[in-house]
Amino acid sequence: MIIYPIIFVVSLALIYEGLYLAKKKKIAGSFLISIGVILPCLLAAFRSVSVGTDTKGYVSGLFEMAGQTDSIGEYYDKARVWYGISDIAYTTLNFVTAHLFGSFNVFLFIVELLIILPIFFVLKKYGKTDRTVLLGLGLFFLLEYNVSFNMVRQCLALSFVILMVGLLYEKKYWQAVLSALVAFGFHSTSAIAFLMIPIFIMFRKIGKKGKKLLLICLCVLLIVFVFSFRNIVVFLYETGIYEHGMTFLEVYSMPDYNFSFIDTTTYLFVLVIYWILCRYDDRSDEKYFEIFLGLGSIILLSMGWSIKYMERISFYLFYPFLLYVIPRVATIGIKKARTKKALLYENRFIVILVGYFIIYWFVSFGVMNLHQTIPYEFAEIGVQV
């Protein structure tokens, strides 16, 4: 287990030092940043197939199938039939990597690089300060890194949704659409990103009273959607739009509510931290959209209480909220704080936030072993750390 925090600390230290050094010596700084980004990718690349629930399932299975298939069209068909996966970006990445390199380790390295780079880019490009990058990547390591060993496709999609949100903040709408398309190519559940784009634009265009009304309406619509979800699936089945609707409900419906205390507490905690940190943030255009991300993620999380895995839809709102919005708001707040007392006040809550997620990582991945990433075992040699 100790290998994870070691990699986290070393990677963050190299990236932070590289960002500082790059202001004077660009090449040396870029070299340190590159090493800092590559280290966690190498750890992901050389893991055994036993590390990460889905690694020994569809992840390794699809890659092996890609190497045994000459036609990419035939491979798409096999992936859909054998694994029920038709995400074109993910299957194409499998096929191309398998035929170019023939190494599963190289594939895992590229996957992790594609997960980390969009988050690093959006934090570095639009985060304004080095502390934004450090905080955002630190939270990524504590929340998403271990998850990416299991939920490979969705973590790829999540990273490009986070990139999409950053592009929206910079008014680069067509690039945001492209990022959403890439996310959809990795996992179809990220289709929610296409709704987030017009929602963001509406929040930016209308007045303050309109923003409040829009926020209320969107939250009400989400609540109605959550409570009507079963009926919606039945309707889609009866109209022939979703022929597997009843099978879906039979397989994934849970007879009793399965309330997730840890996830619900975490979502609420982050929303409270946001509310505190944005005291010194005088932006108005994005604030209501950010509140929508926080509240919307909590509402969508409740879907997982009765239908297995549906809580993962909330990740597309929560991860951008935590990994992009929170670091931005925290560092902007610090920058605009007028007094040392205010600066100390802000820093305390950042320490509390990071401290919470250190405990979250230890409990979720160390104690409960969610996503089955501990103990870490190197591929082939079988050494556990």
mmCIF file of C-alpha atoms in Angstrom:
data_model
loop_
_atom_site.group_PDB
_atom_site.id
_atom_site.type_symbol
_atom_site.label_atom_id
_atom_site.label_comp_id
_atom_site.label_asym_id
_atom_site.label_seq_id
_atom_site.Cartn_x
_atom_site.Cartn_y
_atom_site.Cartn_z
ATOM 1 C CA MET A 1 0.000 0.000 0.000
ATOM 2 C CA ILE A 2 2.886 2.348 0.789
ATOM 3 C CA ILE A 3 3.892 2.615 -2.880
ATOM 4 C CA TYR A 4 0.847 4.742 -3.689
ATOM 5 C CA PRO A 5 1.500 7.628 -1.226
ATOM 6 C CA ILE A 6 5.196 7.553 -2.146
ATOM 7 C CA ILE A 7 4.377 8.022 -5.830
ATOM 8 C CA PHE A 8 1.783 10.698 -4.991
ATOM 9 C CA VAL A 9 4.219 12.769 -2.904
ATOM 10 C CA VAL A 10 7.183 12.420 -5.280
ATOM 11 C CA SER A 11 5.043 13.195 -8.335
ATOM 12 C CA LEU A 12 3.493 16.312 -6.767
ATOM 13 C CA ALA A 13 6.885 17.515 -5.511
ATOM 14 C CA LEU A 14 8.442 17.153 -8.970
ATOM 15 C CA ILE A 15 5.524 18.879 -10.689
ATOM 16 C CA TYR A 16 5.460 21.769 -8.206
ATOM 17 C CA GLU A 17 9.232 22.246 -8.398
ATOM 18 C CA GLY A 18 9.028 21.997 -12.179
ATOM 19 C CA LEU A 19 6.341 24.674 -12.376
ATOM 20 C CA TYR A 20 8.470 26.992 -10.260
ATOM 21 C CA LEU A 21 11.667 26.256 -12.179
ATOM 22 C CA ALA A 22 9.973 26.623 -15.581
ATOM 23 C CA LYS A 23 9.539 30.359 -14.944
ATOM 24 C CA LYS A 24 13.331 30.756 -15.144
ATOM 25 C CA LYS A 25 14.553 27.611 -16.914
ATOM 26 C CA LYS A 26 11.789 26.304 -19.147
ATOM 27 C CA ILE A 27 13.534 23.122 -20.349
ATOM 28 C CA ALA A 28 14.618 22.023 -16.861
ATOM 29 C CA GLY A 29 11.196 22.824 -15.450
ATOM 30 C CA SER A 30 9.413 20.928 -18.228
ATOM 31 C CA PHE A 31 11.693 17.934 -17.615
ATOM 32 C CA LEU A 32 10.735 17.771 -13.929
ATOM 33 C CA ILE A 33 7.044 18.156 -14.769
ATOM 34 C CA SER A 34 7.302 15.350 -17.331
ATOM 35 C CA ILE A 35 8.896 13.007 -14.787
ATOM 36 C CA GLY A 36 6.210 13.953 -12.267
ATOM 37 C CA VAL A 37 3.456 13.052 -14.730
ATOM 38 C CA ILE A 38 5.162 9.894 -16.013
ATOM 39 C CA LEU A 39 5.742 8.309 -12.575
ATOM 40 C CA PRO A 40 2.065 7.545 -11.784
ATOM 41 C CA CYS A 41 1.620 6.386 -15.383
ATOM 42 C CA LEU A 42 4.456 3.880 -14.937
ATOM 43 C CA LEU A 43 2.904 2.608 -11.723
ATOM 44 C CA ALA A 44 -0.357 2.074 -13.598
ATOM 45 C CA ALA A 45 1.449 0.456 -16.536
ATOM 46 C CA PHE A 46 3.385 -2.198 -14.654
ATOM 47 C CA ARG A 47 0.620 -3.408 -12.367
ATOM 48 C CA SER A 48 -0.477 -7.005 -12.386
ATOM 49 C CA VAL A 49 -3.851 -7.823 -13.939
ATOM 50 C CA SER A 50 -5.006 -8.608 -10.388
ATOM 51 C CA VAL A 51 -4.709 -4.898 -9.471
ATOM 52 C CA GLY A 52 -7.988 -3.183 -10.348
ATOM 53 C CA THR A 53 -11.299 -5.033 -10.557
ATOM 54 C CA ASP A 54 -11.832 -4.623 -14.300
ATOM 55 C CA THR A 55 -8.160 -4.999 -15.250
ATOM 56 C CA LYS A 56 -8.460 -8.770 -15.184
ATOM 57 C CA GLY A 57 -11.862 -8.510 -16.897
ATOM 58 C CA TYR A 58 -12.709 -6.505 -19.986
ATOM 59 C CA VAL A 59 -9.531 -4.352 -19.892
ATOM 60 C CA SER A 60 -7.080 -7.216 -20.474
ATOM 61 C CA GLY A 61 -9.652 -9.261 -22.409
ATOM 62 C CA LEU A 62 -10.348 -6.570 -24.992
ATOM 63 C CA PHE A 63 -6.662 -5.848 -25.477
ATOM 64 C CA GLU A 64 -5.877 -9.522 -26.028
ATOM 65 C CA MET A 65 -8.787 -9.788 -28.469
ATOM 66 C CA ALA A 66 -7.498 -6.737 -30.373
ATOM 67 C CA GLY A 67 -4.118 -8.386 -30.909
ATOM 68 C CA GLN A 68 -5.780 -11.508 -32.282
ATOM 69 C CA THR A 69 -8.018 -9.615 -34.736
ATOM 70 C CA ASP A 70 -6.743 -8.245 -38.054
ATOM 71 C CA SER A 71 -9.795 -6.205 -39.071
ATOM 72 C CA ILE A 72 -10.831 -3.243 -36.952
ATOM 73 C CA GLY A 73 -14.433 -3.645 -38.115
ATOM 74 C CA GLU A 74 -14.426 -7.269 -36.984
ATOM 75 C CA TYR A 75 -12.913 -6.178 -33.670
ATOM 76 C CA TYR A 76 -15.709 -3.635 -33.092
ATOM 77 C CA ASP A 77 -18.259 -6.408 -33.620
ATOM 78 C CA LYS A 78 -16.467 -8.809 -31.272
ATOM 79 C CA ALA A 79 -16.122 -6.162 -28.556
ATOM 80 C CA ARG A 80 -19.827 -5.440 -28.741
ATOM 81 C CA VAL A 81 -20.893 -9.095 -28.747
ATOM 82 C CA TRP A 82 -18.449 -10.502 -26.170
ATOM 83 C CA TYR A 83 -18.143 -7.564 -23.772
ATOM 84 C CA GLY A 84 -21.115 -5.345 -24.619
ATOM 85 C CA ILE A 85 -18.697 -2.458 -25.310
ATOM 86 C CA SER A 86 -19.193 -0.237 -28.336
ATOM 87 C CA ASP A 87 -17.348 2.901 -27.180
ATOM 88 C CA ILE A 88 -15.473 3.717 -30.378
ATOM 89 C CA ALA A 89 -12.604 5.769 -28.906
ATOM 90 C CA TYR A 90 -11.784 3.108 -26.324
ATOM 91 C CA THR A 91 -11.979 0.165 -28.721
ATOM 92 C CA THR A 92 -9.936 2.061 -31.327
ATOM 93 C CA LEU A 93 -7.269 2.853 -28.712
ATOM 94 C CA ASN A 94 -7.131 -0.869 -27.870
ATOM 95 C CA PHE A 95 -6.814 -1.944 -31.491
ATOM 96 C CA VAL A 96 -4.183 0.625 -32.479
ATOM 97 C CA THR A 97 -2.034 0.070 -29.364
ATOM 98 C CA ALA A 98 -2.234 -3.706 -29.664
ATOM 99 C CA HIS A 99 -1.080 -3.632 -33.291
ATOM 100 C CA LEU A 100 1.562 -0.913 -32.893
ATOM 101 C CA PHE A 101 3.182 -2.075 -29.654
ATOM 102 C CA GLY A 102 1.659 -5.441 -28.775
ATOM 103 C CA SER A 103 2.229 -4.698 -25.088
ATOM 104 C CA PHE A 104 -0.511 -4.540 -22.465
ATOM 105 C CA ASN A 105 1.823 -2.502 -20.241
ATOM 106 C CA VAL A 106 2.201 0.150 -22.947
ATOM 107 C CA PHE A 107 -1.582 0.260 -23.301
ATOM 108 C CA LEU A 108 -2.042 0.804 -19.546
ATOM 109 C CA PHE A 109 0.617 3.545 -19.627
ATOM 110 C CA ILE A 110 -1.134 5.376 -22.484
ATOM 111 C CA VAL A 111 -4.508 5.047 -20.748
ATOM 112 C CA GLU A 112 -3.231 6.599 -17.505
ATOM 113 C CA LEU A 113 -1.441 9.328 -19.455
ATOM 114 C CA LEU A 114 -4.703 10.172 -21.226
ATOM 115 C CA ILE A 115 -6.415 10.350 -17.834
ATOM 116 C CA ILE A 116 -3.846 12.604 -16.164
ATOM 117 C CA LEU A 117 -2.877 14.932 -19.019
ATOM 118 C CA PRO A 118 -6.291 16.603 -19.613
ATOM 119 C CA ILE A 119 -6.593 17.336 -15.881
ATOM 120 C CA PHE A 120 -3.042 18.679 -15.678
ATOM 121 C CA PHE A 121 -3.518 20.751 -18.829
ATOM 122 C CA VAL A 122 -6.748 22.388 -17.717
ATOM 123 C CA LEU A 123 -5.361 23.168 -14.253
ATOM 124 C CA LYS A 124 -2.088 24.513 -15.655
ATOM 125 C CA LYS A 125 -3.605 26.451 -18.546
ATOM 126 C CA TYR A 126 -6.634 27.963 -16.828
ATOM 127 C CA GLY A 127 -5.946 27.514 -13.114
ATOM 128 C CA LYS A 128 -4.002 30.791 -12.822
ATOM 129 C CA THR A 129 -1.549 29.679 -10.075
ATOM 130 C CA ASP A 130 0.830 26.785 -9.366
ATOM 131 C CA ARG A 131 -1.081 26.067 -6.164
ATOM 132 C CA THR A 132 -4.174 25.398 -8.274
ATOM 133 C CA VAL A 133 -2.296 22.663 -10.138
ATOM 134 C CA LEU A 134 -0.884 21.175 -6.941
ATOM 135 C CA LEU A 135 -4.250 21.098 -5.167
ATOM 136 C CA GLY A 136 -6.125 19.735 -8.180
ATOM 137 C CA LEU A 137 -3.653 16.938 -8.890
ATOM 138 C CA GLY A 138 -3.403 16.112 -5.186
ATOM 139 C CA LEU A 139 -7.167 15.648 -5.014
ATOM 140 C CA PHE A 140 -7.029 13.596 -8.221
ATOM 141 C CA PHE A 141 -4.522 11.190 -6.681
ATOM 142 C CA LEU A 142 -6.590 10.813 -3.517
ATOM 143 C CA LEU A 143 -9.952 10.384 -5.241
ATOM 144 C CA GLU A 144 -9.584 9.116 -8.804
ATOM 145 C CA TYR A 145 -6.162 7.533 -9.320
ATOM 146 C CA ASN A 146 -6.959 4.171 -7.719
ATOM 147 C CA VAL A 147 -10.412 4.228 -9.288
ATOM 148 C CA SER A 148 -8.775 4.521 -12.720
ATOM 149 C CA PHE A 149 -7.250 1.058 -12.245
ATOM 150 C CA ASN A 150 -10.799 -0.317 -12.346
ATOM 151 C CA MET A 151 -13.190 2.097 -14.096
ATOM 152 C CA VAL A 152 -10.804 2.636 -16.997
ATOM 153 C CA ARG A 153 -13.290 3.781 -19.645
ATOM 154 C CA GLN A 154 -15.229 6.073 -17.352
ATOM 155 C CA CYS A 155 -12.091 7.681 -15.910
ATOM 156 C CA LEU A 156 -10.932 8.448 -19.442
ATOM 157 C CA ALA A 157 -14.318 10.039 -20.130
ATOM 158 C CA LEU A 158 -14.247 11.949 -16.824
ATOM 159 C CA SER A 159 -10.893 13.555 -17.626
ATOM 160 C CA PHE A 160 -12.176 14.909 -20.926
ATOM 161 C CA VAL A 161 -15.356 16.177 -19.239
ATOM 162 C CA ILE A 162 -13.152 18.055 -16.756
ATOM 163 C CA LEU A 163 -11.222 19.463 -19.714
ATOM 164 C CA MET A 164 -14.548 20.421 -21.310
ATOM 165 C CA VAL A 165 -15.573 22.398 -18.207
ATOM 166 C CA GLY A 166 -12.258 24.265 -18.235
ATOM 167 C CA LEU A 167 -12.764 25.150 -21.896
ATOM 168 C CA LEU A 168 -16.281 26.399 -21.143
ATOM 169 C CA TYR A 169 -14.870 28.788 -18.535
ATOM 170 C CA GLU A 170 -12.602 30.219 -21.227
ATOM 171 C CA LYS A 171 -15.539 30.545 -23.677
ATOM 172 C CA LYS A 172 -13.975 28.015 -26.044
ATOM 173 C CA TYR A 173 -17.299 26.395 -26.804
ATOM 174 C CA TRP A 174 -16.427 24.458 -29.957
ATOM 175 C CA GLN A 175 -13.353 22.989 -28.317
ATOM 176 C CA ALA A 176 -15.553 22.060 -25.361
ATOM 177 C CA VAL A 177 -17.916 20.228 -27.724
ATOM 178 C CA LEU A 178 -14.941 18.350 -29.210
ATOM 179 C CA SER A 179 -13.785 17.370 -25.720
ATOM 180 C CA ALA A 180 -17.301 16.113 -24.927
ATOM 181 C CA LEU A 181 -17.266 14.023 -28.109
ATOM 182 C CA VAL A 182 -13.966 12.424 -27.101
ATOM 183 C CA ALA A 183 -15.389 11.696 -23.639
ATOM 184 C CA PHE A 184 -18.462 10.085 -25.230
ATOM 185 C CA GLY A 185 -16.151 7.960 -27.379
ATOM 186 C CA PHE A 186 -14.623 6.512 -24.215
ATOM 187 C CA HIS A 187 -17.862 5.946 -22.276
ATOM 188 C CA SER A 188 -21.427 6.531 -23.438
ATOM 189 C CA THR A 189 -22.630 7.626 -19.977
ATOM 190 C CA SER A 190 -20.711 10.874 -20.505
ATOM 191 C CA ALA A 191 -23.515 11.952 -22.860
ATOM 192 C CA ILE A 192 -24.620 14.098 -19.918
ATOM 193 C CA ALA A 193 -21.730 16.408 -20.888
ATOM 194 C CA PHE A 194 -23.692 17.536 -23.957
ATOM 195 C CA LEU A 195 -26.374 18.871 -21.598
ATOM 196 C CA MET A 196 -23.813 20.614 -19.400
ATOM 197 C CA ILE A 197 -22.636 22.818 -22.280
ATOM 198 C CA PRO A 198 -25.958 24.639 -22.964
ATOM 199 C CA ILE A 199 -26.628 24.774 -19.215
ATOM 200 C CA PHE A 200 -23.305 26.572 -18.678
ATOM 201 C CA ILE A 201 -24.028 29.010 -21.513
ATOM 202 C CA MET A 202 -27.496 29.771 -20.136
ATOM 203 C CA PHE A 203 -26.081 30.498 -16.686
ATOM 204 C CA ARG A 204 -23.561 32.852 -18.268
ATOM 205 C CA LYS A 205 -26.015 34.745 -20.463
ATOM 206 C CA ILE A 206 -28.953 35.448 -18.133
ATOM 207 C CA GLY A 207 -29.203 37.874 -15.208
ATOM 208 C CA LYS A 208 -28.843 37.107 -11.506
ATOM 209 C CA LYS A 209 -32.554 36.493 -10.894
ATOM 210 C CA GLY A 210 -32.683 34.292 -13.969
ATOM 211 C CA LYS A 211 -29.675 32.308 -12.721
ATOM 212 C CA LYS A 212 -31.430 31.553 -9.429
ATOM 213 C CA LEU A 213 -34.609 30.486 -11.199
ATOM 214 C CA LEU A 214 -32.661 28.314 -13.640
ATOM 215 C CA LEU A 215 -30.791 26.665 -10.767
ATOM 216 C CA ILE A 216 -34.046 25.814 -8.984
ATOM 217 C CA CYS A 217 -35.668 24.489 -12.173
ATOM 218 C CA LEU A 218 -32.670 22.299 -13.024
ATOM 219 C CA CYS A 219 -32.535 20.808 -9.521
ATOM 220 C CA VAL A 220 -36.280 20.094 -9.610
ATOM 221 C CA LEU A 221 -35.925 18.449 -13.024
ATOM 222 C CA LEU A 222 -33.073 16.277 -11.748
ATOM 223 C CA ILE A 223 -35.138 15.213 -8.735
ATOM 224 C CA VAL A 224 -38.080 14.317 -10.990
ATOM 225 C CA PHE A 225 -35.730 12.405 -13.292
ATOM 226 C CA VAL A 226 -34.244 10.412 -10.400
ATOM 227 C CA PHE A 227 -37.618 9.416 -8.964
ATOM 228 C CA SER A 228 -39.083 8.679 -12.411
ATOM 229 C CA PHE A 229 -36.085 6.799 -13.768
ATOM 230 C CA ARG A 230 -37.650 3.335 -13.528
ATOM 231 C CA ASN A 231 -40.798 4.553 -15.290
ATOM 232 C CA ILE A 232 -38.682 6.181 -17.999
ATOM 233 C CA VAL A 233 -36.817 2.909 -18.631
ATOM 234 C CA VAL A 234 -40.133 0.993 -18.789
ATOM 235 C CA PHE A 235 -41.530 3.556 -21.248
ATOM 236 C CA LEU A 236 -38.434 3.280 -23.458
ATOM 237 C CA TYR A 237 -38.795 -0.499 -23.379
ATOM 238 C CA GLU A 238 -42.503 -0.482 -24.251
ATOM 239 C CA THR A 239 -41.967 1.935 -27.151
ATOM 240 C CA GLY A 240 -39.141 -0.218 -28.513
ATOM 241 C CA ILE A 241 -36.490 2.469 -28.069
ATOM 242 C CA TYR A 242 -34.567 0.481 -25.443
ATOM 243 C CA GLU A 243 -35.209 -3.215 -25.998
ATOM 244 C CA HIS A 244 -33.063 -4.273 -23.024
ATOM 245 C CA GLY A 245 -34.895 -1.988 -20.580
ATOM 246 C CA MET A 246 -36.595 -4.668 -18.497
ATOM 247 C CA THR A 247 -33.432 -6.785 -18.419
ATOM 248 C CA PHE A 248 -31.530 -3.736 -17.173
ATOM 249 C CA LEU A 249 -33.999 -3.193 -14.319
ATOM 250 C CA GLU A 250 -34.050 -6.879 -13.384
ATOM 251 C CA VAL A 251 -30.258 -7.109 -13.244
ATOM 252 C CA TYR A 252 -29.386 -3.788 -11.612
ATOM 253 C CA SER A 253 -32.385 -2.900 -9.435
ATOM 254 C CA MET A 254 -31.848 -3.415 -5.715
ATOM 255 C CA PRO A 255 -34.813 -4.511 -3.557
ATOM 256 C CA ASP A 256 -33.829 -2.193 -0.698
ATOM 257 C CA TYR A 257 -32.287 1.257 -0.682
ATOM 258 C CA ASN A 258 -28.510 1.036 -0.392
ATOM 259 C CA PHE A 259 -27.630 4.399 1.128
ATOM 260 C CA SER A 260 -23.970 5.286 0.535
ATOM 261 C CA PHE A 261 -22.880 7.096 3.695
ATOM 262 C CA ILE A 262 -19.269 7.718 2.619
ATOM 263 C CA ASP A 263 -20.117 9.105 -0.827
ATOM 264 C CA THR A 264 -23.035 11.238 0.411
ATOM 265 C CA THR A 265 -20.939 12.648 3.255
ATOM 266 C CA THR A 266 -18.094 13.392 0.841
ATOM 267 C CA TYR A 267 -20.329 15.209 -1.645
ATOM 268 C CA LEU A 268 -21.935 17.308 1.110
ATOM 269 C CA PHE A 269 -18.552 18.047 2.694
ATOM 270 C CA VAL A 270 -17.096 19.308 -0.609
ATOM 271 C CA LEU A 271 -20.169 21.493 -1.193
ATOM 272 C CA VAL A 272 -19.751 23.065 2.264
ATOM 273 C CA ILE A 273 -16.038 23.663 1.645
ATOM 274 C CA TYR A 274 -16.912 25.331 -1.660
ATOM 275 C CA TRP A 275 -19.435 27.586 0.063
ATOM 276 C CA ILE A 276 -16.777 28.665 2.564
ATOM 277 C CA LEU A 277 -13.973 29.158 0.049
ATOM 278 C CA CYS A 278 -16.029 31.226 -2.391
ATOM 279 C CA ARG A 279 -16.448 33.987 0.217
ATOM 280 C CA TYR A 280 -13.488 35.778 -1.353
ATOM 281 C CA ASP A 281 -14.443 34.960 -4.920
ATOM 282 C CA ASP A 282 -16.359 37.815 -6.581
ATOM 283 C CA ARG A 283 -17.084 35.969 -9.858
ATOM 284 C CA SER A 284 -20.770 35.807 -10.698
ATOM 285 C CA ASP A 285 -21.030 34.250 -14.161
ATOM 286 C CA GLU A 286 -19.817 30.796 -13.147
ATOM 287 C CA LYS A 287 -20.908 30.641 -9.510
ATOM 288 C CA TYR A 288 -24.454 29.394 -10.128
ATOM 289 C CA PHE A 289 -23.192 26.787 -12.570
ATOM 290 C CA GLU A 290 -20.764 25.602 -9.903
ATOM 291 C CA ILE A 291 -23.570 25.362 -7.349
ATOM 292 C CA PHE A 292 -25.527 23.342 -9.916
ATOM 293 C CA LEU A 293 -22.575 20.937 -10.255
ATOM 294 C CA GLY A 294 -22.434 20.486 -6.483
ATOM 295 C CA LEU A 295 -26.176 20.099 -5.866
ATOM 296 C CA GLY A 296 -26.760 18.133 -9.071
ATOM 297 C CA SER A 297 -24.081 15.595 -8.182
ATOM 298 C CA ILE A 298 -25.767 14.945 -4.818
ATOM 299 C CA ILE A 299 -29.177 14.483 -6.466
ATOM 300 C CA LEU A 300 -27.804 12.099 -9.121
ATOM 301 C CA LEU A 301 -25.838 10.206 -6.455
ATOM 302 C CA SER A 302 -29.156 9.105 -4.953
ATOM 303 C CA MET A 303 -29.873 7.047 -8.090
ATOM 304 C CA GLY A 304 -27.275 4.570 -6.886
ATOM 305 C CA TRP A 305 -29.252 3.902 -3.711
ATOM 306 C CA SER A 306 -31.781 1.793 -5.626
ATOM 307 C CA ILE A 307 -30.090 0.938 -8.952
ATOM 308 C CA LYS A 308 -26.609 -0.557 -9.012
ATOM 309 C CA TYR A 309 -23.829 1.585 -10.520
ATOM 310 C CA MET A 310 -26.161 4.492 -11.373
ATOM 311 C CA GLU A 311 -24.370 6.681 -8.823
ATOM 312 C CA ARG A 312 -21.533 6.834 -11.351
ATOM 313 C CA ILE A 313 -23.575 9.265 -13.455
ATOM 314 C CA SER A 314 -23.043 11.803 -10.671
ATOM 315 C CA PHE A 315 -19.270 11.614 -11.236
ATOM 316 C CA TYR A 316 -19.601 13.755 -14.374
ATOM 317 C CA LEU A 317 -20.772 16.633 -12.184
ATOM 318 C CA PHE A 318 -18.814 15.904 -9.012
ATOM 319 C CA TYR A 319 -15.333 15.300 -10.457
ATOM 320 C CA PRO A 320 -15.202 18.620 -12.392
ATOM 321 C CA PHE A 321 -16.582 20.300 -9.256
ATOM 322 C CA LEU A 322 -13.880 18.854 -6.998
ATOM 323 C CA LEU A 323 -10.872 18.634 -9.321
ATOM 324 C CA TYR A 324 -11.314 21.890 -11.246
ATOM 325 C CA VAL A 325 -13.788 24.228 -9.567
ATOM 326 C CA ILE A 326 -12.598 23.781 -5.963
ATOM 327 C CA PRO A 327 -8.868 24.359 -6.744
ATOM 328 C CA ARG A 328 -9.754 27.446 -8.811
ATOM 329 C CA VAL A 329 -12.021 28.919 -6.155
ATOM 330 C CA ALA A 330 -9.545 28.159 -3.363
ATOM 331 C CA THR A 331 -6.574 29.804 -5.068
ATOM 332 C CA ILE A 332 -8.570 32.751 -6.424
ATOM 333 C CA GLY A 333 -9.878 33.292 -2.919
ATOM 334 C CA ILE A 334 -6.377 33.271 -1.491
ATOM 335 C CA LYS A 335 -5.187 35.706 -4.142
ATOM 336 C CA LYS A 336 -7.975 38.154 -3.365
ATOM 337 C CA ALA A 337 -7.853 37.838 0.422
ATOM 338 C CA ARG A 338 -7.160 41.306 1.871
ATOM 339 C CA THR A 339 -5.609 40.396 5.209
ATOM 340 C CA LYS A 340 -3.282 37.807 6.731
ATOM 341 C CA LYS A 341 -6.189 36.667 8.885
ATOM 342 C CA ALA A 342 -8.293 35.976 5.799
ATOM 343 C CA LEU A 343 -5.382 34.154 4.142
ATOM 344 C CA LEU A 344 -4.933 31.961 7.221
ATOM 345 C CA TYR A 345 -8.684 31.297 7.244
ATOM 346 C CA GLU A 346 -8.569 30.103 3.646
ATOM 347 C CA ASN A 347 -5.490 27.949 4.194
ATOM 348 C CA ARG A 348 -7.077 26.196 7.149
ATOM 349 C CA PHE A 349 -10.004 25.005 5.069
ATOM 350 C CA ILE A 350 -7.710 23.809 2.285
ATOM 351 C CA VAL A 351 -5.805 21.768 4.886
ATOM 352 C CA ILE A 352 -9.119 20.385 6.170
ATOM 353 C CA LEU A 353 -10.155 19.493 2.603
ATOM 354 C CA VAL A 354 -6.893 17.682 1.832
ATOM 355 C CA GLY A 355 -6.884 16.023 5.256
ATOM 356 C CA TYR A 356 -10.383 14.682 4.665
ATOM 357 C CA PHE A 357 -9.399 13.110 1.359
ATOM 358 C CA ILE A 358 -6.261 11.564 2.843
ATOM 359 C CA ILE A 359 -8.536 9.814 5.344
ATOM 360 C CA TYR A 360 -10.996 9.045 2.506
ATOM 361 C CA TRP A 361 -8.214 7.407 0.465
ATOM 362 C CA PHE A 362 -7.002 5.325 3.419
ATOM 363 C CA VAL A 363 -10.511 4.125 4.366
ATOM 364 C CA SER A 364 -11.852 3.570 0.836
ATOM 365 C CA PHE A 365 -8.804 2.006 -0.805
ATOM 366 C CA GLY A 366 -6.657 0.890 2.119
ATOM 367 C CA VAL A 367 -9.252 -0.524 4.522
ATOM 368 C CA MET A 368 -12.281 -1.302 2.325
ATOM 369 C CA ASN A 369 -10.120 -2.080 -0.744
ATOM 370 C CA LEU A 370 -12.650 -0.581 -3.127
ATOM 371 C CA HIS A 371 -11.707 -1.270 -6.760
ATOM 372 C CA GLN A 372 -9.225 -3.919 -5.525
ATOM 373 C CA THR A 373 -6.007 -1.950 -5.977
ATOM 374 C CA ILE A 374 -4.304 -3.011 -2.730
ATOM 375 C CA PRO A 375 -1.906 -4.718 -2.347
ATOM 376 C CA TYR A 376 -0.112 -3.412 -5.405
ATOM 377 C CA GLU A 377 1.546 -6.201 -7.356
ATOM 378 C CA PHE A 378 3.970 -5.736 -10.210
ATOM 379 C CA ALA A 379 3.201 -7.555 -13.436
ATOM 380 C CA GLU A 380 4.937 -10.918 -13.962
ATOM 381 C CA ILE A 381 7.432 -10.671 -11.089
ATOM 382 C CA GLY A 382 4.610 -10.859 -8.509
ATOM 383 C CA VAL A 383 6.184 -8.520 -5.920
ATOM 384 C CA GLN A 384 3.551 -6.957 -3.637
ATOM 385 C CA VAL A 385 3.996 -3.486 -2.082
#
